Tab-separated table of C-alpha atoms and ligand atoms in Angstrom:
chain	number	residue	atom	x	y	z
A	19	UNK	CA	0.000	0.000	0.000
A	20	UNK	CA	1.267	3.492	-0.860
A	21	UNK	CA	1.488	6.360	1.653
A	22	UNK	CA	-1.180	8.309	-0.272
A	23	UNK	CA	-3.583	5.371	0.124
A	24	UNK	CA	-2.956	5.236	3.886
A	25	UNK	CA	-3.708	8.971	4.147
A	26	UNK	CA	-6.898	8.523	2.092
A	27	UNK	CA	-7.985	5.668	4.371
A	28	UNK	CA	-7.370	7.762	7.496
A	29	UNK	CA	-9.321	10.634	5.921
A	30	UNK	CA	-12.348	8.388	5.519
A	31	UNK	CA	-12.022	6.942	9.030
A	32	UNK	CA	-11.859	10.431	10.555
A	33	UNK	CA	-15.050	11.375	8.671
A	34	UNK	CA	-16.718	8.245	10.105
A	35	UNK	CA	-16.769	6.496	6.699
A	36	UNK	CA	-15.623	2.885	6.289
A	37	UNK	CA	-12.518	2.638	4.049
A	38	UNK	CA	-13.056	-1.054	3.495
A	39	UNK	CA	-16.154	-3.078	2.762
A	40	UNK	CA	-16.966	-6.761	2.280
A	41	UNK	CA	-20.061	-7.973	0.393
A	42	UNK	CA	-21.314	-11.549	0.321
A	43	UNK	CA	-22.659	-11.556	-3.227
A	44	UNK	CA	-24.043	-15.097	-3.034
A	45	UNK	CA	-24.903	-17.666	-0.406
A	46	UNK	CA	-24.196	-20.514	-2.822
A	47	UNK	CA	-21.029	-22.573	-2.614
A	48	UNK	CA	-20.204	-25.966	-4.135
A	49	UNK	CA	-17.905	-26.828	-1.198
A	50	UNK	CA	-18.870	-28.262	2.174
A	51	UNK	CA	-15.831	-27.363	4.306
A	52	UNK	CA	-15.798	-28.669	7.869
A	53	UNK	CA	-15.896	-25.652	10.164
A	54	UNK	CA	-17.597	-23.365	7.623
A	55	UNK	CA	-19.333	-20.607	9.595
A	56	UNK	CA	-21.153	-18.921	6.702
A	57	UNK	CA	-24.402	-20.777	7.425
A	58	UNK	CA	-24.217	-20.603	11.229
A	59	UNK	CA	-27.209	-18.954	12.956
A	60	UNK	CA	-25.096	-16.048	14.293
A	61	UNK	CA	-23.181	-15.262	11.085
A	62	UNK	CA	-25.442	-12.378	9.996
A	63	UNK	CA	-25.969	-11.020	13.485
A	64	UNK	CA	-28.682	-13.446	14.603
A	65	UNK	CA	-31.876	-11.982	13.096
A	66	UNK	CA	-31.639	-13.712	9.709
A	67	UNK	CA	-29.563	-16.616	8.446
A	68	UNK	CA	-27.842	-16.927	5.095
A	69	UNK	CA	-30.056	-19.865	4.117
A	70	UNK	CA	-33.216	-17.809	4.658
A	71	UNK	CA	-32.099	-15.132	2.152
A	72	UNK	CA	-32.533	-15.216	-1.620
A	73	UNK	CA	-29.592	-14.336	-3.853
A	74	UNK	CA	-29.861	-11.448	-6.254
A	75	UNK	CA	-28.737	-12.473	-9.723
A	76	UNK	CA	-27.965	-10.884	-13.099
A	77	UNK	CA	-28.541	-7.131	-13.493
A	78	UNK	CA	-30.186	-6.912	-10.049
A	79	UNK	CA	-26.974	-8.152	-8.408
A	80	UNK	CA	-24.686	-5.906	-10.465
A	81	UNK	CA	-26.862	-2.841	-9.840
A	82	UNK	CA	-27.184	-3.670	-6.129
A	83	UNK	CA	-23.417	-3.879	-5.638
A	84	UNK	CA	-22.770	-0.713	-7.660
A	85	UNK	CA	-25.388	1.149	-5.629
A	86	UNK	CA	-23.572	0.244	-2.405
A	87	UNK	CA	-20.169	1.188	-3.866
A	88	UNK	CA	-21.522	4.547	-5.072
A	89	UNK	CA	-23.117	5.236	-1.692
A	90	UNK	CA	-20.263	4.170	0.603
A	91	UNK	CA	-17.319	4.787	-1.753
A	92	UNK	CA	-14.968	2.276	-0.103
A	93	UNK	CA	-11.286	2.400	-1.029
A	94	UNK	CA	-11.213	-1.397	-0.881
A	95	UNK	CA	-14.020	-3.857	-1.567
A	96	UNK	CA	-13.925	-7.603	-0.883
A	97	UNK	CA	-16.362	-9.721	-2.861
A	98	UNK	CA	-17.001	-12.947	-0.982
A	99	UNK	CA	-19.657	-15.650	-0.579
A	100	UNK	CA	-20.518	-18.516	-0.401
A	101	UNK	CA	-18.191	-18.579	-3.372
A	102	UNK	CA	-18.440	-15.417	-5.463
A	103	UNK	CA	-17.386	-17.331	-8.607
A	104	UNK	CA	-20.851	-18.957	-8.537
A	105	UNK	CA	-21.858	-15.546	-9.973
A	106	UNK	CA	-18.962	-15.337	-12.436
A	107	UNK	CA	-21.063	-13.767	-15.203
A	108	UNK	CA	-22.089	-10.909	-12.941
A	109	UNK	CA	-18.512	-10.580	-11.633
A	110	UNK	CA	-17.163	-10.183	-15.157
A	111	UNK	CA	-19.502	-7.201	-15.588
A	112	UNK	CA	-19.237	-5.612	-12.146
A	113	UNK	CA	-15.506	-5.876	-11.377
A	114	UNK	CA	-14.314	-3.526	-14.186
A	115	UNK	CA	-17.136	-1.093	-13.294
A	116	UNK	CA	-16.101	-1.014	-9.622
A	117	UNK	CA	-12.410	-0.567	-10.537
A	118	UNK	CA	-13.369	2.312	-12.846
A	119	UNK	CA	-14.796	4.075	-9.764
A	120	UNK	CA	-11.332	3.990	-8.155
A	121	UNK	CA	-12.087	1.212	-5.647
A	122	UNK	CA	-9.579	-1.629	-5.220
A	123	UNK	CA	-11.291	-5.012	-5.511
A	124	UNK	CA	-10.527	-8.344	-3.887
A	125	UNK	CA	-12.357	-11.537	-4.908
A	126	UNK	CA	-12.040	-14.381	-2.385
A	127	UNK	CA	-12.680	-17.790	-3.909
A	128	UNK	CA	-11.934	-21.500	-3.707
A	129	UNK	CA	-11.105	-21.390	-7.468
A	130	UNK	CA	-13.544	-24.249	-8.100
A	131	UNK	CA	-13.967	-22.886	-11.626
A	132	UNK	CA	-11.702	-21.114	-14.099
A	133	UNK	CA	-11.021	-17.446	-13.419
A	134	UNK	CA	-12.053	-14.965	-16.125
A	135	UNK	CA	-9.044	-14.600	-18.442
A	136	UNK	CA	-9.229	-10.794	-18.694
A	137	UNK	CA	-8.747	-10.377	-14.932
A	138	UNK	CA	-4.974	-10.728	-14.923
A	139	UNK	CA	-4.658	-7.426	-16.808
A	140	UNK	CA	-6.900	-5.434	-14.455
A	141	UNK	CA	-4.895	-3.160	-12.136
A	142	UNK	CA	-6.058	-3.012	-8.498
A	143	UNK	CA	-7.838	-6.385	-8.696
A	144	UNK	CA	-6.591	-9.049	-6.274
A	145	UNK	CA	-7.929	-12.589	-6.593
A	146	UNK	CA	-7.405	-14.563	-3.397
A	147	UNK	CA	-7.547	-18.362	-3.469
A	148	UNK	CA	-8.110	-20.127	-0.148
A	149	UNK	CA	-6.031	-23.279	0.256
A	150	UNK	CA	-6.117	-25.390	3.404
A	151	UNK	CA	-2.645	-26.912	3.555
A	152	UNK	CA	-0.959	-29.514	1.374
A	153	UNK	CA	-2.856	-31.589	-1.177
A	154	UNK	CA	-3.957	-34.582	0.983
A	155	UNK	CA	-5.455	-32.405	3.740
A	156	UNK	CA	-6.764	-29.744	1.374
A	157	UNK	CA	-8.431	-32.142	-1.079
A	158	UNK	CA	-10.185	-33.960	1.733
A	159	UNK	CA	-11.609	-30.705	3.166
A	160	UNK	CA	-12.277	-28.690	0.040
A	161	UNK	CA	-13.391	-30.998	-2.780
A	162	UNK	CA	-14.466	-30.222	-5.497
A	163	UNK	CA	-11.906	-27.340	-5.320
A	164	UNK	CA	-9.014	-29.805	-5.208
A	165	UNK	CA	-5.375	-28.960	-5.974
A	166	UNK	CA	-5.868	-30.356	-9.487
A	167	UNK	CA	-8.936	-28.183	-10.070
A	168	UNK	CA	-7.283	-25.051	-8.632
A	169	UNK	CA	-4.210	-25.442	-10.848
A	170	UNK	CA	-6.483	-25.623	-13.913
A	171	UNK	CA	-8.609	-22.703	-12.731
A	172	UNK	CA	-5.716	-20.304	-12.142
A	173	UNK	CA	-3.676	-21.208	-15.272
A	174	UNK	CA	-2.649	-17.972	-16.999
A	175	UNK	CA	-3.998	-15.803	-14.133
A	176	UNK	CA	-2.404	-13.950	-11.195
A	177	UNK	CA	-3.604	-14.858	-7.703
A	178	UNK	CA	-2.755	-14.514	-4.028
A	179	UNK	CA	-2.809	-17.659	-1.894
A	180	UNK	CA	-4.400	-17.561	1.557
A	181	UNK	CA	-3.826	-20.483	3.906
A	182	UNK	CA	-5.379	-21.033	7.319
A	183	UNK	CA	-2.628	-22.470	9.511
A	184	UNK	CA	-4.004	-25.150	11.819
A	185	UNK	CA	-2.554	-26.919	14.844
A	186	UNK	CA	-2.638	-30.146	12.845
A	187	UNK	CA	-0.187	-28.698	10.276
A	188	UNK	CA	2.196	-27.573	13.002
A	189	UNK	CA	2.531	-31.115	14.306
A	190	UNK	CA	4.493	-32.119	11.211
A	191	UNK	CA	7.953	-30.505	10.964
A	192	UNK	CA	8.539	-28.747	7.638
A	193	UNK	CA	4.822	-28.661	6.688
A	194	UNK	CA	4.692	-24.930	5.977
A	195	UNK	CA	8.019	-25.022	4.125
A	196	UNK	CA	6.617	-27.750	1.842
A	197	UNK	CA	3.497	-25.668	1.301
A	198	UNK	CA	5.539	-22.604	0.346
A	199	UNK	CA	7.847	-24.653	-1.867
A	200	UNK	CA	4.834	-25.929	-3.794
A	201	UNK	CA	3.072	-22.596	-4.335
A	202	UNK	CA	5.713	-19.852	-4.268
A	203	UNK	CA	7.575	-20.717	-7.523
A	204	UNK	CA	4.437	-20.860	-9.645
A	205	UNK	CA	4.085	-18.157	-12.287
A	206	UNK	CA	0.433	-17.524	-11.311
A	207	UNK	CA	1.219	-16.666	-7.691
A	208	UNK	CA	1.692	-13.114	-6.441
B	308	SF4	S1	-15.642	-22.301	0.627
B	308	SF4	FE1	-16.166	-20.897	2.279
B	308	SF4	S2	-18.403	-20.670	2.143
B	308	SF4	FE2	-17.863	-22.493	0.931
B	308	SF4	S3	-18.146	-24.195	2.401
B	308	SF4	FE3	-15.978	-23.571	2.447
B	308	SF4	S4	-15.822	-22.096	4.143
B	308	SF4	FE4	-18.009	-22.312	3.615
């Protein structure tokens, strides 16, 4: 982050405006991760649950997200789910429109499907792929977004890898080093 962006963020905070915003654009997800909290009763504050809501789709979703961005004007917007790539058609439309408004965009996904090819050339877009450890542990937890599927999905793209470090991983010496040795040299990885 550049100094000018830090100053901008502080300016918004001092005015009482949020510099950063996260929107769950869909409740749908093809994964069934153990420990997923998205569908827990308390996830949305307790009054409604994710399963009781209906997704917006198509133009209604794109317009809804743009309305929020225009109203709140965040410097940074995370698009999450469920898995936001379930709505990949809408994402392909909305992401360039949000970037054109000067907002940095992050898309957090399991990479269960191929990323839009044009995304790698978009400045200020960060695609984050969640990976839960090395292949045996990850594939068991996060099928159908297995290592094999992720490698196909990110081919030719640029992504950031996020990994939740668990106590289980720390029991095996060298686990994290192996993880980094697998992912760090790949051309797709930021
Ligand atoms: S990818 Fe995320 S939303 Fe989907 S099941 Fe896993 S933790 Fe839950």
